[in-house]
Amino acid sequence: RLSTEVDDANLEGRIINSIENYEPRVQILNINSVISADQNEVRVTVTFLILSTLQTESVEINLTRLR
């Protein structure tokens, strides 16, 4: 099972902090995270604006425990 010590707000805050520190070329528009402990999965969608082109992009990341 996934650790229950991580909640959606904590995870989203850490993602925002990382992106702001390491990718100054984008502006975060939205982050949506779903922690599904019963399925051992975390799904995160990040929507952001590329500042040089003003293009909006989204990326979805699924993390699943294999064991």
PDB file of N, CA and C in Angstrom:
ATOM      1  N   ARG A   1       0.832  -1.195   0.000  1.00  0.00           N
ATOM      2  CA  ARG A   1       0.000   0.000   0.000  1.00  0.00           C
ATOM      3  C   ARG A   1       0.869   1.248   0.000  1.00  0.00           C
ATOM      4  N   LEU A   2       0.323   2.303  -0.561  1.00  0.00           N
ATOM      5  CA  LEU A   2       1.021   3.581  -0.541  1.00  0.00           C
ATOM      6  C   LEU A   2       1.001   4.157   0.860  1.00  0.00           C
ATOM      7  N   SER A   3       1.988   4.948   1.161  1.00  0.00           N
ATOM      8  CA  SER A   3       2.035   5.606   2.456  1.00  0.00           C
ATOM      9  C   SER A   3       0.878   6.593   2.570  1.00  0.00           C
ATOM     10  N   THR A   4       0.180   6.581   3.676  1.00  0.00           N
ATOM     11  CA  THR A   4      -0.931   7.511   3.881  1.00  0.00           C
ATOM     12  C   THR A   4      -0.445   8.836   4.438  1.00  0.00           C
ATOM     13  N   GLU A   5       0.876   8.969   4.638  1.00  0.00           N
ATOM     14  CA  GLU A   5       1.430  10.213   5.149  1.00  0.00           C
ATOM     15  C   GLU A   5       1.432  11.312   4.096  1.00  0.00           C
ATOM     16  N   VAL A   6       1.306  10.975   2.839  1.00  0.00           N
ATOM     17  CA  VAL A   6       1.289  11.954   1.759  1.00  0.00           C
ATOM     18  C   VAL A   6      -0.150  12.214   1.373  1.00  0.00           C
ATOM     19  N   ASP A   7      -0.545  13.499   1.383  1.00  0.00           N
ATOM     20  CA  ASP A   7      -1.894  13.832   0.931  1.00  0.00           C
ATOM     21  C   ASP A   7      -1.800  14.672  -0.346  1.00  0.00           C
ATOM     22  N   ASP A   8      -2.943  14.901  -0.970  1.00  0.00           N
ATOM     23  CA  ASP A   8      -2.980  15.619  -2.244  1.00  0.00           C
ATOM     24  C   ASP A   8      -2.349  17.003  -2.138  1.00  0.00           C
ATOM     25  N   ALA A   9      -2.704  17.771  -1.103  1.00  0.00           N
ATOM     26  CA  ALA A   9      -2.200  19.137  -0.969  1.00  0.00           C
ATOM     27  C   ALA A   9      -0.688  19.152  -0.770  1.00  0.00           C
ATOM     28  N   ASN A  10      -0.169  18.238   0.032  1.00  0.00           N
ATOM     29  CA  ASN A  10       1.272  18.155   0.265  1.00  0.00           C
ATOM     30  C   ASN A  10       1.997  17.799  -1.027  1.00  0.00           C
ATOM     31  N   LEU A  11       1.489  16.839  -1.744  1.00  0.00           N
ATOM     32  CA  LEU A  11       2.101  16.418  -3.002  1.00  0.00           C
ATOM     33  C   LEU A  11       2.091  17.559  -4.010  1.00  0.00           C
ATOM     34  N   GLU A  12       0.953  18.225  -4.157  1.00  0.00           N
ATOM     35  CA  GLU A  12       0.839  19.329  -5.107  1.00  0.00           C
ATOM     36  C   GLU A  12       1.786  20.467  -4.731  1.00  0.00           C
ATOM     37  N   GLY A  13       1.907  20.772  -3.451  1.00  0.00           N
ATOM     38  CA  GLY A  13       2.813  21.813  -2.993  1.00  0.00           C
ATOM     39  C   GLY A  13       4.257  21.506  -3.326  1.00  0.00           C
ATOM     40  N   ARG A  14       4.647  20.259  -3.164  1.00  0.00           N
ATOM     41  CA  ARG A  14       6.025  19.852  -3.477  1.00  0.00           C
ATOM     42  C   ARG A  14       6.297  19.919  -4.972  1.00  0.00           C
ATOM     43  N   ILE A  15       5.306  19.584  -5.785  1.00  0.00           N
ATOM     44  CA  ILE A  15       5.461  19.670  -7.240  1.00  0.00           C
ATOM     45  C   ILE A  15       5.599  21.133  -7.662  1.00  0.00           C
ATOM     46  N   ILE A  16       4.753  21.997  -7.114  1.00  0.00           N
ATOM     47  CA  ILE A  16       4.826  23.427  -7.427  1.00  0.00           C
ATOM     48  C   ILE A  16       6.199  23.975  -7.058  1.00  0.00           C
ATOM     49  N   ASN A  17       6.669  23.651  -5.878  1.00  0.00           N
ATOM     50  CA  ASN A  17       7.981  24.124  -5.427  1.00  0.00           C
ATOM     51  C   ASN A  17       9.092  23.658  -6.367  1.00  0.00           C
ATOM     52  N   SER A  18       9.053  22.417  -6.773  1.00  0.00           N
ATOM     53  CA  SER A  18      10.087  21.883  -7.670  1.00  0.00           C
ATOM     54  C   SER A  18      10.059  22.568  -9.028  1.00  0.00           C
ATOM     55  N   ILE A  19       8.882  22.741  -9.587  1.00  0.00           N
ATOM     56  CA  ILE A  19       8.776  23.374 -10.906  1.00  0.00           C
ATOM     57  C   ILE A  19       9.230  24.829 -10.826  1.00  0.00           C
ATOM     58  N   GLU A  20       8.807  25.552  -9.797  1.00  0.00           N
ATOM     59  CA  GLU A  20       9.217  26.955  -9.666  1.00  0.00           C
ATOM     60  C   GLU A  20      10.727  27.082  -9.495  1.00  0.00           C
ATOM     61  N   ASN A  21      11.353  26.150  -8.804  1.00  0.00           N
ATOM     62  CA  ASN A  21      12.798  26.212  -8.585  1.00  0.00           C
ATOM     63  C   ASN A  21      13.624  25.767  -9.790  1.00  0.00           C
ATOM     64  N   TYR A  22      13.142  24.780 -10.528  1.00  0.00           N
ATOM     65  CA  TYR A  22      13.966  24.176 -11.560  1.00  0.00           C
ATOM     66  C   TYR A  22      13.497  24.433 -12.992  1.00  0.00           C
ATOM     67  N   GLU A  23      12.331  25.030 -13.185  1.00  0.00           N
ATOM     68  CA  GLU A  23      11.853  25.297 -14.540  1.00  0.00           C
ATOM     69  C   GLU A  23      11.208  26.683 -14.602  1.00  0.00           C
ATOM     70  N   PRO A  24      12.050  27.732 -14.624  1.00  0.00           N
ATOM     71  CA  PRO A  24      11.526  29.098 -14.611  1.00  0.00           C
ATOM     72  C   PRO A  24      10.875  29.526 -15.921  1.00  0.00           C
ATOM     73  N   ARG A  25      10.944  28.688 -16.946  1.00  0.00           N
ATOM     74  CA  ARG A  25      10.368  29.050 -18.246  1.00  0.00           C
ATOM     75  C   ARG A  25       8.872  28.758 -18.341  1.00  0.00           C
ATOM     76  N   VAL A  26       8.286  28.241 -17.274  1.00  0.00           N
ATOM     77  CA  VAL A  26       6.851  27.954 -17.296  1.00  0.00           C
ATOM     78  C   VAL A  26       6.157  28.581 -16.099  1.00  0.00           C
ATOM     79  N   GLN A  27       4.866  28.771 -16.264  1.00  0.00           N
ATOM     80  CA  GLN A  27       4.006  29.218 -15.165  1.00  0.00           C
ATOM     81  C   GLN A  27       2.955  28.134 -14.945  1.00  0.00           C
ATOM     82  N   ILE A  28       2.833  27.661 -13.735  1.00  0.00           N
ATOM     83  CA  ILE A  28       1.871  26.605 -13.425  1.00  0.00           C
ATOM     84  C   ILE A  28       0.468  27.203 -13.423  1.00  0.00           C
ATOM     85  N   LEU A  29      -0.436  26.565 -14.143  1.00  0.00           N
ATOM     86  CA  LEU A  29      -1.823  26.997 -14.178  1.00  0.00           C
ATOM     87  C   LEU A  29      -2.707  26.143 -13.281  1.00  0.00           C
ATOM     88  N   ASN A  30      -2.403  24.836 -13.228  1.00  0.00           N
ATOM     89  CA  ASN A  30      -3.226  23.936 -12.425  1.00  0.00           C
ATOM     90  C   ASN A  30      -2.466  22.640 -12.162  1.00  0.00           C
ATOM     91  N   ILE A  31      -2.685  22.098 -10.983  1.00  0.00           N
ATOM     92  CA  ILE A  31      -2.175  20.770 -10.652  1.00  0.00           C
ATOM     93  C   ILE A  31      -3.315  19.994 -10.025  1.00  0.00           C
ATOM     94  N   ASN A  32      -3.511  18.792 -10.519  1.00  0.00           N
ATOM     95  CA  ASN A  32      -4.536  17.917  -9.972  1.00  0.00           C
ATOM     96  C   ASN A  32      -3.870  16.589  -9.638  1.00  0.00           C
ATOM     97  N   SER A  33      -4.004  16.162  -8.384  1.00  0.00           N
ATOM     98  CA  SER A  33      -3.424  14.874  -8.002  1.00  0.00           C
ATOM     99  C   SER A  33      -4.491  14.012  -7.352  1.00  0.00           C
ATOM    100  N   VAL A  34      -4.393  12.731  -7.650  1.00  0.00           N
ATOM    101  CA  VAL A  34      -5.301  11.746  -7.072  1.00  0.00           C
ATOM    102  C   VAL A  34      -4.442  10.626  -6.513  1.00  0.00           C
ATOM    103  N   ILE A  35      -4.544  10.422  -5.213  1.00  0.00           N
ATOM    104  CA  ILE A  35      -3.824   9.332  -4.563  1.00  0.00           C
ATOM    105  C   ILE A  35      -4.814   8.209  -4.308  1.00  0.00           C
ATOM    106  N   SER A  36      -4.556   7.070  -4.905  1.00  0.00           N
ATOM    107  CA  SER A  36      -5.430   5.917  -4.769  1.00  0.00           C
ATOM    108  C   SER A  36      -4.668   4.826  -4.022  1.00  0.00           C
ATOM    109  N   ALA A  37      -4.738   4.886  -2.704  1.00  0.00           N
ATOM    110  CA  ALA A  37      -3.971   3.948  -1.874  1.00  0.00           C
ATOM    111  C   ALA A  37      -4.406   2.504  -2.094  1.00  0.00           C
ATOM    112  N   ASP A  38      -5.694   2.280  -2.328  1.00  0.00           N
ATOM    113  CA  ASP A  38      -6.161   0.907  -2.508  1.00  0.00           C
ATOM    114  C   ASP A  38      -5.670   0.290  -3.817  1.00  0.00           C
ATOM    115  N   GLN A  39      -5.313   1.125  -4.789  1.00  0.00           N
ATOM    116  CA  GLN A  39      -4.781   0.617  -6.050  1.00  0.00           C
ATOM    117  C   GLN A  39      -3.278   0.874  -6.171  1.00  0.00           C
ATOM    118  N   ASN A  40      -2.653   1.376  -5.097  1.00  0.00           N
ATOM    119  CA  ASN A  40      -1.217   1.661  -5.088  1.00  0.00           C
ATOM    120  C   ASN A  40      -0.816   2.552  -6.261  1.00  0.00           C
ATOM    121  N   GLU A  41      -1.556   3.646  -6.445  1.00  0.00           N
ATOM    122  CA  GLU A  41      -1.333   4.503  -7.603  1.00  0.00           C
ATOM    123  C   GLU A  41      -1.450   5.966  -7.218  1.00  0.00           C
ATOM    124  N   VAL A  42      -0.632   6.795  -7.867  1.00  0.00           N
ATOM    125  CA  VAL A  42      -0.732   8.246  -7.762  1.00  0.00           C
ATOM    126  C   VAL A  42      -0.811   8.772  -9.188  1.00  0.00           C
ATOM    127  N   ARG A  43      -1.809   9.607  -9.458  1.00  0.00           N
ATOM    128  CA  ARG A  43      -1.973  10.206 -10.784  1.00  0.00           C
ATOM    129  C   ARG A  43      -1.905  11.725 -10.623  1.00  0.00           C
ATOM    130  N   VAL A  44      -1.012  12.359 -11.367  1.00  0.00           N
ATOM    131  CA  VAL A  44      -0.829  13.806 -11.281  1.00  0.00           C
ATOM    132  C   VAL A  44      -0.941  14.403 -12.680  1.00  0.00           C
ATOM    133  N   THR A  45      -1.748  15.459 -12.805  1.00  0.00           N
ATOM    134  CA  THR A  45      -1.848  16.214 -14.047  1.00  0.00           C
ATOM    135  C   THR A  45      -1.402  17.640 -13.765  1.00  0.00           C
ATOM    136  N   VAL A  46      -0.433  18.107 -14.545  1.00  0.00           N
ATOM    137  CA  VAL A  46       0.085  19.465 -14.410  1.00  0.00           C
ATOM    138  C   VAL A  46      -0.229  20.218 -15.696  1.00  0.00           C
ATOM    139  N   THR A  47      -0.907  21.353 -15.562  1.00  0.00           N
ATOM    140  CA  THR A  47      -1.186  22.229 -16.690  1.00  0.00           C
ATOM    141  C   THR A  47      -0.357  23.483 -16.497  1.00  0.00           C
ATOM    142  N   PHE A  48       0.358  23.888 -17.535  1.00  0.00           N
ATOM    143  CA  PHE A  48       1.278  25.006 -17.397  1.00  0.00           C
ATOM    144  C   PHE A  48       1.321  25.832 -18.668  1.00  0.00           C
ATOM    145  N   LEU A  49       1.807  27.060 -18.532  1.00  0.00           N
ATOM    146  CA  LEU A  49       1.964  27.993 -19.637  1.00  0.00           C
ATOM    147  C   LEU A  49       3.449  28.115 -19.942  1.00  0.00           C
ATOM    148  N   ILE A  50       3.821  27.924 -21.202  1.00  0.00           N
ATOM    149  CA  ILE A  50       5.203  28.138 -21.623  1.00  0.00           C
ATOM    150  C   ILE A  50       5.345  29.632 -21.884  1.00  0.00           C
ATOM    151  N   LEU A  51       6.172  30.291 -21.101  1.00  0.00           N
ATOM    152  CA  LEU A  51       6.237  31.747 -21.122  1.00  0.00           C
ATOM    153  C   LEU A  51       6.764  32.317 -22.437  1.00  0.00           C
ATOM    154  N   SER A  52       7.656  31.627 -23.110  1.00  0.00           N
ATOM    155  CA  SER A  52       8.225  32.160 -24.348  1.00  0.00           C
ATOM    156  C   SER A  52       7.251  32.127 -25.525  1.00  0.00           C
ATOM    157  N   THR A  53       6.300  31.184 -25.493  1.00  0.00           N
ATOM    158  CA  THR A  53       5.367  31.036 -26.619  1.00  0.00           C
ATOM    159  C   THR A  53       3.917  31.293 -26.223  1.00  0.00           C
ATOM    160  N   LEU A  54       3.665  31.415 -24.926  1.00  0.00           N
ATOM    161  CA  LEU A  54       2.308  31.571 -24.386  1.00  0.00           C
ATOM    162  C   LEU A  54       1.408  30.393 -24.765  1.00  0.00           C
ATOM    163  N   GLN A  55       2.012  29.241 -24.948  1.00  0.00           N
ATOM    164  CA  GLN A  55       1.279  28.014 -25.268  1.00  0.00           C
ATOM    165  C   GLN A  55       0.985  27.253 -23.983  1.00  0.00           C
ATOM    166  N   THR A  56      -0.227  26.756 -23.858  1.00  0.00           N
ATOM    167  CA  THR A  56      -0.630  25.969 -22.699  1.00  0.00           C
ATOM    168  C   THR A  56      -0.434  24.490 -23.004  1.00  0.00           C
ATOM    169  N   GLU A  57       0.166  23.780 -22.056  1.00  0.00           N
ATOM    170  CA  GLU A  57       0.412  22.350 -22.197  1.00  0.00           C
ATOM    171  C   GLU A  57      -0.011  21.638 -20.916  1.00  0.00           C
ATOM    172  N   SER A  58      -0.277  20.352 -21.040  1.00  0.00           N
ATOM    173  CA  SER A  58      -0.579  19.511 -19.881  1.00  0.00           C
ATOM    174  C   SER A  58       0.240  18.240 -19.968  1.00  0.00           C
ATOM    175  N   VAL A  59       0.615  17.742 -18.805  1.00  0.00           N
ATOM    176  CA  VAL A  59       1.305  16.463 -18.744  1.00  0.00           C
ATOM    177  C   VAL A  59       0.666  15.657 -17.615  1.00  0.00           C
ATOM    178  N   GLU A  60       0.424  14.387 -17.877  1.00  0.00           N
ATOM    179  CA  GLU A  60      -0.148  13.495 -16.868  1.00  0.00           C
ATOM    180  C   GLU A  60       0.871  12.407 -16.552  1.00  0.00           C
ATOM    181  N   ILE A  61       1.087  12.202 -15.269  1.00  0.00           N
ATOM    182  CA  ILE A  61       2.050  11.201 -14.814  1.00  0.00           C
ATOM    183  C   ILE A  61       1.334  10.230 -13.899  1.00  0.00           C
ATOM    184  N   ASN A  62       1.485   8.946 -14.171  1.00  0.00           N
ATOM    185  CA  ASN A  62       0.927   7.894 -13.333  1.00  0.00           C
ATOM    186  C   ASN A  62       2.064   7.120 -12.700  1.00  0.00           C
ATOM    187  N   LEU A  63       2.038   7.030 -11.388  1.00  0.00           N
ATOM    188  CA  LEU A  63       3.008   6.236 -10.662  1.00  0.00           C
ATOM    189  C   LEU A  63       2.262   5.078 -10.024  1.00  0.00           C
ATOM    190  N   THR A  64       2.697   3.868 -10.326  1.00  0.00           N
ATOM    191  CA  THR A  64       2.044   2.676  -9.805  1.00  0.00           C
ATOM    192  C   THR A  64       3.083   1.757  -9.203  1.00  0.00           C
ATOM    193  N   ARG A  65       2.790   1.278  -8.034  1.00  0.00           N
ATOM    194  CA  ARG A  65       3.685   0.303  -7.403  1.00  0.00           C
ATOM    195  C   ARG A  65       3.507  -1.032  -8.118  1.00  0.00           C
ATOM    196  N   LEU A  66       4.611  -1.634  -8.509  1.00  0.00           N
ATOM    197  CA  LEU A  66       4.554  -2.882  -9.265  1.00  0.00           C
ATOM    198  C   LEU A  66       4.496  -4.121  -8.395  1.00  0.00           C
ATOM    199  N   ARG A  67       4.940  -4.041  -7.188  1.00  0.00           N
ATOM    200  CA  ARG A  67       4.957  -5.217  -6.321  1.00  0.00           C
ATOM    201  C   ARG A  67       3.698  -5.293  -5.517  1.00  0.00           C
TER     202      ARG A  67
END
